[in-house]
Coordinates of C-alpha atoms and ligand atoms in Angstrom, one line a residue:
M66 CA 74.9 98.4 137.1
D67 CA 74.0 100.1 133.8
L68 CA 75.5 99.5 130.4
L69 CA 75.0 102.2 127.8
I70 CA 75.7 101.1 124.3
F71 CA 76.2 104.1 121.9
G72 CA 75.7 102.9 118.3
A73 CA 73.2 100.1 119.3
R74 CA 71.9 99.9 115.7
G75 CA 75.3 99.4 114.2
D76 CA 76.7 96.3 112.6
L77 CA 79.1 95.5 115.5
S78 CA 76.3 95.7 118.1
G79 CA 74.0 93.3 116.2
R80 CA 76.7 90.9 115.2
K81 CA 78.9 90.8 118.3
L82 CA 77.7 92.9 121.3
F83 CA 74.1 91.8 121.8
P84 CA 74.8 88.0 121.0
A85 CA 77.7 88.1 123.6
L86 CA 75.5 89.7 126.2
Y87 CA 72.8 87.1 125.5
H88 CA 75.3 84.3 126.0
L89 CA 76.5 85.8 129.3
D90 CA 72.9 86.2 130.5
N91 CA 72.2 82.6 129.5
C92 CA 75.2 81.5 131.6
E93 CA 73.9 83.7 134.5
L94 CA 77.1 85.8 134.4
L95 CA 75.5 89.2 134.1
P96 CA 74.7 91.2 137.2
K97 CA 71.1 90.5 138.1
D98 CA 70.2 94.2 138.1
L99 CA 72.1 95.0 134.9
R100 CA 70.1 97.4 132.6
I101 CA 71.1 97.7 129.0
F102 CA 70.5 101.1 127.4
A103 CA 70.5 100.8 123.6
L104 CA 71.3 104.2 122.2
A105 CA 70.9 105.2 118.5
R106 CA 69.7 108.0 116.3
E107 CA 66.6 106.3 114.9
D108 CA 63.3 107.3 116.2
I109 CA 61.9 103.8 116.8
S110 CA 60.1 102.0 119.6
L111 CA 61.7 99.5 122.0
D112 CA 59.5 96.8 120.4
T113 CA 60.8 97.6 116.9
F114 CA 64.4 97.7 118.2
L115 CA 64.1 94.4 120.0
G116 CA 62.4 92.8 117.0
D117 CA 65.4 93.6 114.8
I118 CA 67.9 92.6 117.5
K119 CA 66.1 89.3 118.2
E120 CA 66.5 88.3 114.6
R121 CA 70.2 89.1 114.6
V122 CA 71.0 87.5 118.0
R123 CA 69.1 84.3 116.9
R124 CA 71.5 83.9 114.0
Y125 CA 74.5 83.8 116.3
V126 CA 73.0 81.6 119.0
D127 CA 73.0 77.8 118.9
D128 CA 69.6 76.0 119.1
S129 CA 70.7 74.4 122.3
R130 CA 71.2 77.8 123.9
W131 CA 68.1 79.5 122.6
S132 CA 64.8 79.7 124.3
E133 CA 61.9 82.2 124.1
E134 CA 61.9 82.4 127.9
Q135 CA 65.6 83.2 128.0
W136 CA 65.1 85.8 125.3
S137 CA 62.3 87.5 127.1
A138 CA 64.3 87.6 130.3
Y139 CA 67.2 89.2 128.3
A140 CA 64.9 91.6 126.5
D141 CA 63.5 92.8 129.8
R142 CA 66.9 94.3 130.6
F143 CA 66.7 96.7 127.6
V144 CA 65.7 100.4 127.3
Y145 CA 65.9 101.9 123.9
H146 CA 66.7 105.6 123.8
R147 CA 66.9 107.8 120.8
V148 CA 70.0 110.1 120.9
D149 CA 71.9 112.2 118.4
F150 CA 75.4 111.7 119.9
G151 CA 76.7 115.0 118.7
D152 CA 73.9 116.9 120.4
E153 CA 74.5 118.0 124.0
E154 CA 70.9 118.5 124.8
Q155 CA 70.0 115.0 123.7
I156 CA 72.8 113.4 125.7
R157 CA 71.6 115.5 128.7
T158 CA 68.4 113.4 128.7
L159 CA 70.4 110.4 129.7
A160 CA 71.1 112.0 133.1
E161 CA 67.6 111.2 134.3
F162 CA 68.2 107.4 134.0
L163 CA 71.6 107.3 135.8
S164 CA 72.4 107.5 139.4
P165 CA 75.9 108.1 141.0
Q166 CA 75.2 105.1 143.2
R167 CA 74.9 102.6 140.3
P168 CA 78.1 101.8 138.4
V169 CA 77.9 102.6 134.7
L170 CA 79.7 101.2 131.6
F171 CA 79.7 103.5 128.6
Y172 CA 80.4 101.5 125.4
L173 CA 81.2 103.7 122.5
A174 CA 80.7 101.6 119.3
T175 CA 80.7 104.8 117.2
P176 CA 83.2 106.4 114.8
P177 CA 86.1 107.7 116.9
G178 CA 85.3 111.3 115.9
L179 CA 82.4 111.0 118.3
F180 CA 84.4 109.8 121.3
G181 CA 85.4 113.3 122.3
P182 CA 82.0 115.0 121.9
I183 CA 80.2 112.1 123.7
C184 CA 82.5 112.4 126.7
E185 CA 82.2 116.1 126.8
H186 CA 78.4 116.0 126.7
L187 CA 78.2 113.3 129.3
G188 CA 80.5 115.4 131.5
A189 CA 78.4 118.5 131.0
A190 CA 75.2 116.6 131.7
G191 CA 76.6 115.4 135.1
C192 CA 76.5 111.8 134.1
L193 CA 80.1 111.0 135.2
E194 CA 79.8 111.0 138.9
G195 CA 80.3 107.7 140.7
D196 CA 81.9 104.5 139.3
R197 CA 82.1 105.2 135.6
R198 CA 84.0 103.1 133.0
L199 CA 84.5 103.8 129.3
L200 CA 84.8 101.2 126.7
L201 CA 86.2 102.3 123.3
E202 CA 86.0 100.4 120.1
K203 CA 88.7 100.6 117.5
P204 CA 89.9 102.5 115.5
I205 CA 91.3 104.8 118.1
G206 CA 92.7 107.4 115.7
H207 CA 94.2 106.9 112.3
D208 CA 97.8 107.9 113.2
L209 CA 99.7 108.8 116.3
A210 CA 98.6 112.4 116.4
S211 CA 94.8 111.6 116.1
C212 CA 95.2 108.7 118.6
R213 CA 96.8 111.1 121.1
E214 CA 94.0 113.6 120.5
V215 CA 91.4 111.0 121.4
N216 CA 93.3 109.8 124.4
D217 CA 93.8 113.4 125.6
T218 CA 90.1 114.2 125.3
V219 CA 88.8 111.1 127.0
A220 CA 91.5 111.5 129.7
K221 CA 89.9 114.8 130.7
F222 CA 86.8 112.8 131.8
F223 CA 88.0 109.4 132.8
P224 CA 91.2 108.2 134.6
E225 CA 93.3 105.7 132.7
D226 CA 92.1 102.9 135.1
A227 CA 88.5 103.5 134.0
I228 CA 89.3 103.4 130.2
Y229 CA 88.9 100.0 128.5
R230 CA 90.3 100.1 124.9
V231 CA 88.9 97.1 123.1
D232 CA 91.0 94.9 120.8
H233 CA 88.7 91.9 120.4
Y234 CA 91.7 89.6 119.6
L235 CA 92.7 89.9 123.3
G236 CA 89.3 88.5 124.2
K237 CA 89.8 85.3 122.2
E238 CA 90.3 82.3 124.5
T239 CA 93.2 81.0 122.4
V240 CA 95.0 84.4 122.5
Q241 CA 94.9 84.3 126.3
N242 CA 96.1 80.8 126.1
L243 CA 99.3 82.1 124.6
L244 CA 100.1 83.6 128.0
V245 CA 99.4 80.3 129.7
L246 CA 101.3 78.2 127.2
R247 CA 104.3 80.4 127.5
F248 CA 104.4 81.2 131.2
G249 CA 102.7 78.0 132.6
N250 CA 105.0 75.5 130.8
R251 CA 108.6 75.4 131.7
F252 CA 109.7 73.5 128.7
I253 CA 108.2 76.0 126.3
N254 CA 109.4 79.0 128.3
T255 CA 113.0 77.8 128.4
Q256 CA 113.1 77.3 124.6
W257 CA 111.7 80.7 123.7
D258 CA 114.5 83.0 122.5
Q259 CA 117.1 83.6 119.9
S260 CA 119.2 80.7 121.0
C261 CA 116.4 78.2 120.1
V262 CA 114.0 80.0 117.7
D263 CA 114.9 80.4 114.0
H264 CA 111.9 82.6 113.1
V265 CA 108.3 83.4 114.0
Q266 CA 105.3 83.7 111.6
I267 CA 102.0 85.3 112.4
S268 CA 99.3 85.0 109.8
V269 CA 95.8 86.4 109.9
A270 CA 94.0 85.5 106.7
E271 CA 90.3 86.1 105.9
P272 CA 88.3 85.0 102.9
I273 CA 85.9 87.9 103.3
G274 CA 86.4 91.1 101.3
I275 CA 85.2 94.5 102.4
E276 CA 81.6 93.5 103.2
G277 CA 79.9 96.8 102.4
R278 CA 82.5 98.9 104.3
W279 CA 84.3 100.1 101.2
S280 CA 84.4 103.8 101.9
Y281 CA 85.5 103.3 105.6
Y282 CA 88.1 100.6 104.6
D283 CA 89.5 102.6 101.7
S284 CA 90.5 105.4 104.1
V285 CA 92.1 102.9 106.4
G286 CA 93.6 99.9 104.7
Q287 CA 94.9 96.6 106.1
L288 CA 97.8 98.0 108.0
R289 CA 95.7 100.3 110.1
D290 CA 92.7 97.9 110.3
M291 CA 94.6 94.8 111.3
V292 CA 98.3 95.2 111.9
Q293 CA 98.3 98.3 114.1
N294 CA 96.1 96.5 116.6
H295 CA 95.4 92.8 116.3
L296 CA 98.7 91.6 114.8
M297 CA 100.6 93.9 117.1
Q298 CA 98.9 92.5 120.1
L299 CA 99.7 88.9 119.0
L300 CA 103.3 89.9 118.4
C301 CA 103.5 91.4 121.9
L302 CA 102.1 88.3 123.5
V303 CA 104.5 86.1 121.7
A304 CA 107.5 88.2 122.3
M305 CA 107.0 89.9 125.7
E306 CA 109.0 89.0 128.9
P307 CA 107.1 87.3 131.7
P308 CA 105.2 89.9 133.7
N309 CA 105.8 89.5 137.4
S310 CA 102.0 89.1 137.9
M311 CA 98.9 88.9 135.8
T312 CA 97.8 92.4 136.6
A313 CA 96.8 94.8 133.8
E314 CA 99.8 97.0 134.6
G315 CA 102.3 94.1 134.7
I316 CA 101.1 92.8 131.3
R317 CA 100.9 96.3 129.6
D318 CA 104.4 97.3 130.9
E319 CA 105.9 94.2 129.2
K320 CA 103.9 94.6 126.0
V321 CA 104.9 98.2 125.5
K322 CA 108.6 97.3 125.8
I323 CA 108.2 95.1 122.8
V324 CA 106.6 97.7 120.7
R325 CA 109.3 100.2 121.6
A326 CA 112.0 97.6 120.7
L327 CA 110.5 97.0 117.2
R328 CA 113.1 98.1 114.6
P329 CA 111.6 100.9 112.4
I330 CA 110.8 100.0 108.9
D331 CA 112.0 103.1 107.0
L332 CA 112.9 104.3 103.6
E333 CA 116.1 102.3 103.6
N334 CA 114.6 98.9 104.4
V335 CA 111.0 99.2 103.3
R336 CA 111.6 97.5 100.0
D337 CA 113.0 94.4 101.6
H338 CA 110.8 94.3 104.7
A339 CA 107.3 95.2 103.6
V340 CA 104.8 94.3 100.9
R341 CA 101.4 95.8 100.2
G342 CA 98.8 94.2 98.0
Q343 CA 95.3 94.7 96.7
Y344 CA 93.1 91.9 95.5
T345 CA 91.9 91.7 92.0
A346 CA 89.0 89.6 90.7
G347 CA 89.4 85.8 91.3
W348 CA 87.8 82.7 92.6
L349 CA 86.9 81.6 96.1
R350 CA 85.6 78.1 96.9
G351 CA 84.5 77.7 93.3
E352 CA 82.7 81.1 93.1
P353 CA 83.8 84.1 91.1
V354 CA 84.5 87.1 93.4
P355 CA 85.1 90.8 92.3
G356 CA 88.3 92.7 92.8
Y357 CA 88.6 95.4 95.4
L358 CA 87.8 98.1 92.8
Q359 CA 84.8 96.2 91.5
E360 CA 83.2 95.8 94.9
E361 CA 79.5 96.9 94.8
D362 CA 80.0 100.0 96.9
C363 CA 83.3 101.1 95.4
P364 CA 82.8 104.6 93.8
K365 CA 86.4 104.9 92.5
S366 CA 88.3 103.6 89.5
E367 CA 91.6 103.5 91.3
S368 CA 92.8 103.3 94.9
N369 CA 96.1 102.9 96.5
T370 CA 94.7 101.2 99.6
E371 CA 96.2 97.9 100.6
T372 CA 94.1 94.8 101.4
F373 CA 97.2 92.7 102.1
V374 CA 100.3 93.3 104.1
A375 CA 103.4 91.2 104.7
L376 CA 106.2 92.4 106.9
K377 CA 109.5 91.2 108.2
A378 CA 110.1 92.7 111.6
F379 CA 112.9 92.6 114.1
I380 CA 112.7 93.1 117.9
D381 CA 115.9 94.7 118.9
N382 CA 116.3 93.2 122.4
W383 CA 118.4 90.6 124.1
R384 CA 115.8 87.8 123.8
W385 CA 115.0 88.2 120.1
A386 CA 118.2 89.6 118.5
G387 CA 118.4 88.5 114.9
V388 CA 115.1 86.5 114.9
P389 CA 112.8 87.6 112.1
F390 CA 109.1 87.9 112.8
Y391 CA 107.2 87.5 109.5
L392 CA 103.7 89.0 109.7
R393 CA 101.0 88.5 107.0
T394 CA 97.4 89.5 106.8
G395 CA 95.0 89.9 104.0
K396 CA 91.4 90.0 102.7
R397 CA 90.0 87.5 100.2
M398 CA 92.5 84.8 101.0
P399 CA 91.6 81.2 100.5
E400 CA 90.6 80.5 104.1
K401 CA 90.0 81.9 107.5
L402 CA 93.2 81.3 109.3
T403 CA 94.9 82.8 112.3
E404 CA 98.0 81.1 113.4
I405 CA 101.4 81.7 115.0
V406 CA 104.2 79.4 114.0
I407 CA 107.5 79.1 115.9
T408 CA 110.1 77.4 113.9
Y409 CA 113.1 76.2 116.0
K410 CA 116.7 76.2 114.9
A411 CA 118.3 73.2 113.3
L412 CA 120.2 70.8 115.5
P413 CA 123.8 71.6 116.1
H414 CA 124.8 68.4 114.5
N415 CA 122.6 65.9 112.6
I416 CA 123.6 62.4 113.6
F417 CA 121.0 60.9 111.3
A418 CA 122.5 62.5 108.2
A419 CA 124.3 59.2 107.4
A420 CA 120.9 57.5 107.3
G421 CA 120.0 60.0 104.6
R422 CA 117.8 62.0 106.9
E423 CA 117.7 65.8 106.5
D424 CA 117.4 67.8 109.6
V425 CA 113.7 68.9 109.9
P426 CA 113.4 71.6 112.5
N427 CA 110.8 71.4 115.3
R428 CA 107.8 73.6 114.8
L429 CA 105.2 74.8 117.2
V430 CA 102.0 75.8 115.5
I431 CA 99.5 77.8 117.6
R432 CA 96.1 77.8 115.8
L433 CA 93.9 80.6 117.0
Q434 CA 91.2 80.0 114.5
P435 CA 89.6 77.9 113.2
N436 CA 90.2 74.6 115.2
E437 CA 91.8 76.3 118.1
G438 CA 94.7 74.2 119.4
I439 CA 98.4 73.6 119.2
E440 CA 100.6 71.3 117.1
M441 CA 104.1 70.4 117.9
Q442 CA 106.0 68.9 114.9
M443 CA 108.7 66.5 116.1
V444 CA 110.9 63.8 114.7
S445 CA 110.4 60.2 115.8
K446 CA 111.5 56.7 114.8
L447 CA 109.7 54.9 112.2
H448 CA 108.5 51.6 113.7
S449 CA 110.0 49.0 111.4
L450 CA 112.4 46.0 111.5
R451 CA 113.6 46.6 107.9
N452 CA 114.4 50.2 108.3
K453 CA 116.4 50.4 111.5
M454 CA 116.8 54.1 111.8
G455 CA 114.0 55.4 109.6
L456 CA 112.7 58.7 110.9
V457 CA 109.3 60.3 110.5
T458 CA 107.9 63.7 111.4
E459 CA 105.0 63.3 113.7
T460 CA 102.6 65.9 115.0
L461 CA 101.5 66.2 118.6
N462 CA 98.1 67.7 118.3
L463 CA 96.2 69.3 121.1
D464 CA 92.7 70.3 120.2
F465 CA 91.4 72.8 122.8
L466 CA 87.7 72.4 122.1
G467 CA 88.0 68.6 122.2
S468 CA 89.8 68.7 125.5
A469 CA 87.7 71.4 127.1
D470 CA 84.6 71.0 129.2
L471 CA 82.8 73.3 126.7
D472 CA 80.6 72.7 123.7
R473 CA 81.7 76.0 122.1
I474 CA 84.6 78.4 122.5
P475 CA 83.1 81.7 123.9
D476 CA 83.2 84.7 121.7
A477 CA 85.8 87.3 122.5
Y478 CA 83.2 89.9 123.4
E479 CA 81.8 87.7 126.1
R480 CA 85.2 87.7 127.9
L481 CA 85.7 91.4 127.4
F482 CA 82.2 92.4 128.7
L483 CA 82.7 90.2 131.7
D484 CA 86.1 91.6 132.5
A485 CA 84.8 95.2 132.1
I486 CA 81.9 94.4 134.4
N487 CA 84.4 93.0 136.9
G488 CA 86.8 95.9 136.5
D489 CA 89.6 93.8 135.2
Q490 CA 91.7 95.7 132.5
S491 CA 94.3 93.1 131.8
L492 CA 92.8 92.2 128.4
F493 CA 92.4 95.8 127.3
V494 CA 94.9 98.0 125.6
G495 CA 96.8 100.7 127.5
R496 CA 97.4 104.2 126.3
E497 CA 101.2 103.8 125.9
E498 CA 100.9 100.6 123.9
I499 CA 98.5 102.0 121.4
E500 CA 100.4 105.2 120.9
E501 CA 103.7 103.4 120.5
S502 CA 102.1 101.1 118.0
W503 CA 100.8 104.0 116.0
R504 CA 104.3 105.6 116.1
W505 CA 105.8 102.4 114.5
C506 CA 103.0 102.1 111.9
D507 CA 103.2 105.8 111.0
G508 CA 106.9 105.4 110.2
L509 CA 106.1 102.5 107.9
I510 CA 103.3 104.4 106.2
D511 CA 105.6 107.3 105.6
A512 CA 108.3 105.0 104.2
W513 CA 105.7 103.4 101.9
Q514 CA 104.6 106.8 100.6
E515 CA 108.1 108.2 100.2
S516 CA 109.4 105.1 98.5
G517 CA 106.6 105.3 95.8
L518 CA 106.7 101.4 95.8
P519 CA 103.7 100.3 93.7
I520 CA 100.9 98.2 95.3
Q521 CA 101.0 94.6 94.2
G522 CA 97.9 93.0 92.7
Y523 CA 96.9 89.5 93.9
Q524 CA 94.1 87.4 92.7
A525 CA 91.2 87.0 95.2
G526 CA 91.4 83.4 96.5
S527 CA 95.2 83.4 96.5
W528 CA 97.7 83.8 99.4
G529 CA 98.6 87.3 98.3
P530 CA 101.1 88.7 95.8
T531 CA 104.2 86.9 94.7
R532 CA 106.3 89.5 96.5
G533 CA 104.7 88.4 99.7
E534 CA 106.1 84.9 99.1
L535 CA 109.5 86.4 98.1
L536 CA 109.7 88.4 101.3
I537 CA 110.2 85.2 103.2
E538 CA 111.6 82.9 100.5
K539 CA 114.6 85.1 99.8
D540 CA 115.7 84.2 103.4
G541 CA 115.5 80.5 102.6
R542 CA 112.2 80.0 104.5
S543 CA 108.6 79.7 103.5
W544 CA 105.1 80.5 104.8
H545 CA 103.7 77.6 106.8
V546 CA 100.5 77.6 104.8
Ligands
LIG201 C1 88.2 93.7 112.7 C2 88.5 94.3 111.3 O1 88.8 94.4 113.7 O2 88.6 92.4 112.7 C3 87.9 93.5 110.2 O3 88.1 95.7 111.3 C4 88.3 92.1 110.3 O4 88.3 94.0 108.9 C5 88.0 91.5 111.8 O5 87.5 91.3 109.4 C6 88.6 90.1 111.9 O6 88.2 89.6 113.2 P1 88.0 88.1 113.5 O7 87.7 87.9 114.9 O8 86.9 87.6 112.5 O9 89.4 87.5 113.1

C-alpha cells in the first residue's frame, strides 16, 4: 500500500499526521509494505525533510515510545517528492511510483481550492486505476455552494465509498465512546429523550488564540471553523437514533436526519438563539494576551469575524421536541474543555421537599477532553444519625484512562489512518451530512448578516461575552462550567 500526503511540510502534517503514523508504526499497525510519499513544493532532499520531521515528531512522542531504531525503521518508509500541486506536468511524475496493483491513499492536507486540480491532474496522469482512496481535510468549502463544487469535482474521479472526509473529532476515542455509552447501555438509552431530558449542552473551549493563522481564520470564523463540523458531529452523535448496524451507511443515514431536523435560525429568532463574540486583550493563566485585532499577524484595524459562538438549537423530531441544545465554542477561553452535559428533568414530585431539600436534577457529564470520562451526578443519603434524611449530591466518576489498559489515549488521527487503511468509512463524514450542515450554517450566517447584530467583545481568558451567558440564563438555566 502507498500513502501520498499532499502538503507534507504543512503544520497539520508535522503536528498530527506524521506523529500519528509513527505511533501506528510503533504499535505494528501499519501494513508492512506501506510507503509514505511526502509531497510538497520545496526543493529539498529526503534527509532535510526527515531531519525537520524527526524534530517535530519527537515533540509529540513520549520518551517511553521513542527509540532511534524505531525512528529509523519509520523513516525508511519515506520518499520525499517535490511537486507543485497546481501543475499537471509535475503531478504526472507521480505515475512512475504507483502501480494499479498496489492500493493507494491520497491524503490532501492542502487548501480546498487545490482538491479539484489535484484530482484532475491525478486522473489525467493515469494514477487512479486500481484501489484508490481519497482523504480530504477540512474545510470542505466555505458554504453550501462551494462545498458542493468540491464534492462534485472529486466525485468525477472517486466514488463516494472511496472518499474519506476527515473530521478529526470523530477519531477521538471518547467521541466514539458516545455511541457505545448510548447504544450499549440500556439504562442510558431508555432515558434519552424529551420525556427525561431537560436540555443538552455542548461546549468546546480552547485557551489558544489564532496561532499564526490570522488571515485564514479571519476569512472563516468560529462558526465555519468549529460549529459546521466538530460541534455538528457531536450534536449528531448525541441526538441520532440508533443505527441498525455500525456500518458507515447506517451511521451516516441517522446523522443526516438530525441535521435535516435542526430548526433553522433565521432573521426572526437569531437575536434570541445566537451570539457571536470576538476576544479583546485579557489575561490567561496570569499572562497578558493580546486581543484578536492585536494578534501579531493581524493586518487590519477592524474585523467582524467571530472567535466565539453560542447557540440555542432545537431538533424538530419526536425524540427531542422542545429540548434545547445549547452549543458554545470559543478561542482564548480560560481552559481547554470539550464536554457534553445532559441535564435531566426535575422529579415529578419531590418527597424530600419537607426536609428542606430542593430538587437537584441528575446530570450526566461526558468529558471528551481533558480527563476523558463520564460523571453522573446523583442524589444520595447523607450518612448520619443526627440528620435522618439529609441528602447530598454525589458524583459517580468514571475515568476512561484510569480504567483502560492504555498508558495514553491514542490521537484521533491514529484511528482515522487505521480506518482508512482498513477501508472503514464509519468515522468519516458523508456527502449528504456535510452539505446539510452547510445549508443550516449558511442560513444562520445570512440571518446574522441581515440582522446587523453587532459582534460582542469578550476579554481573553473569560468564558465569552455576557450575552453568551444570557442566552441560557434567560431560560432559567446556566452553563455547566
Ligand atoms: C481544528 C480547528 O479543526 O480544530 C482549530 O481548525 C481548532 O481552530 C482545533 O483549534 C481543535 O481541535 P482539538 O482536537 O484540539 O480540540
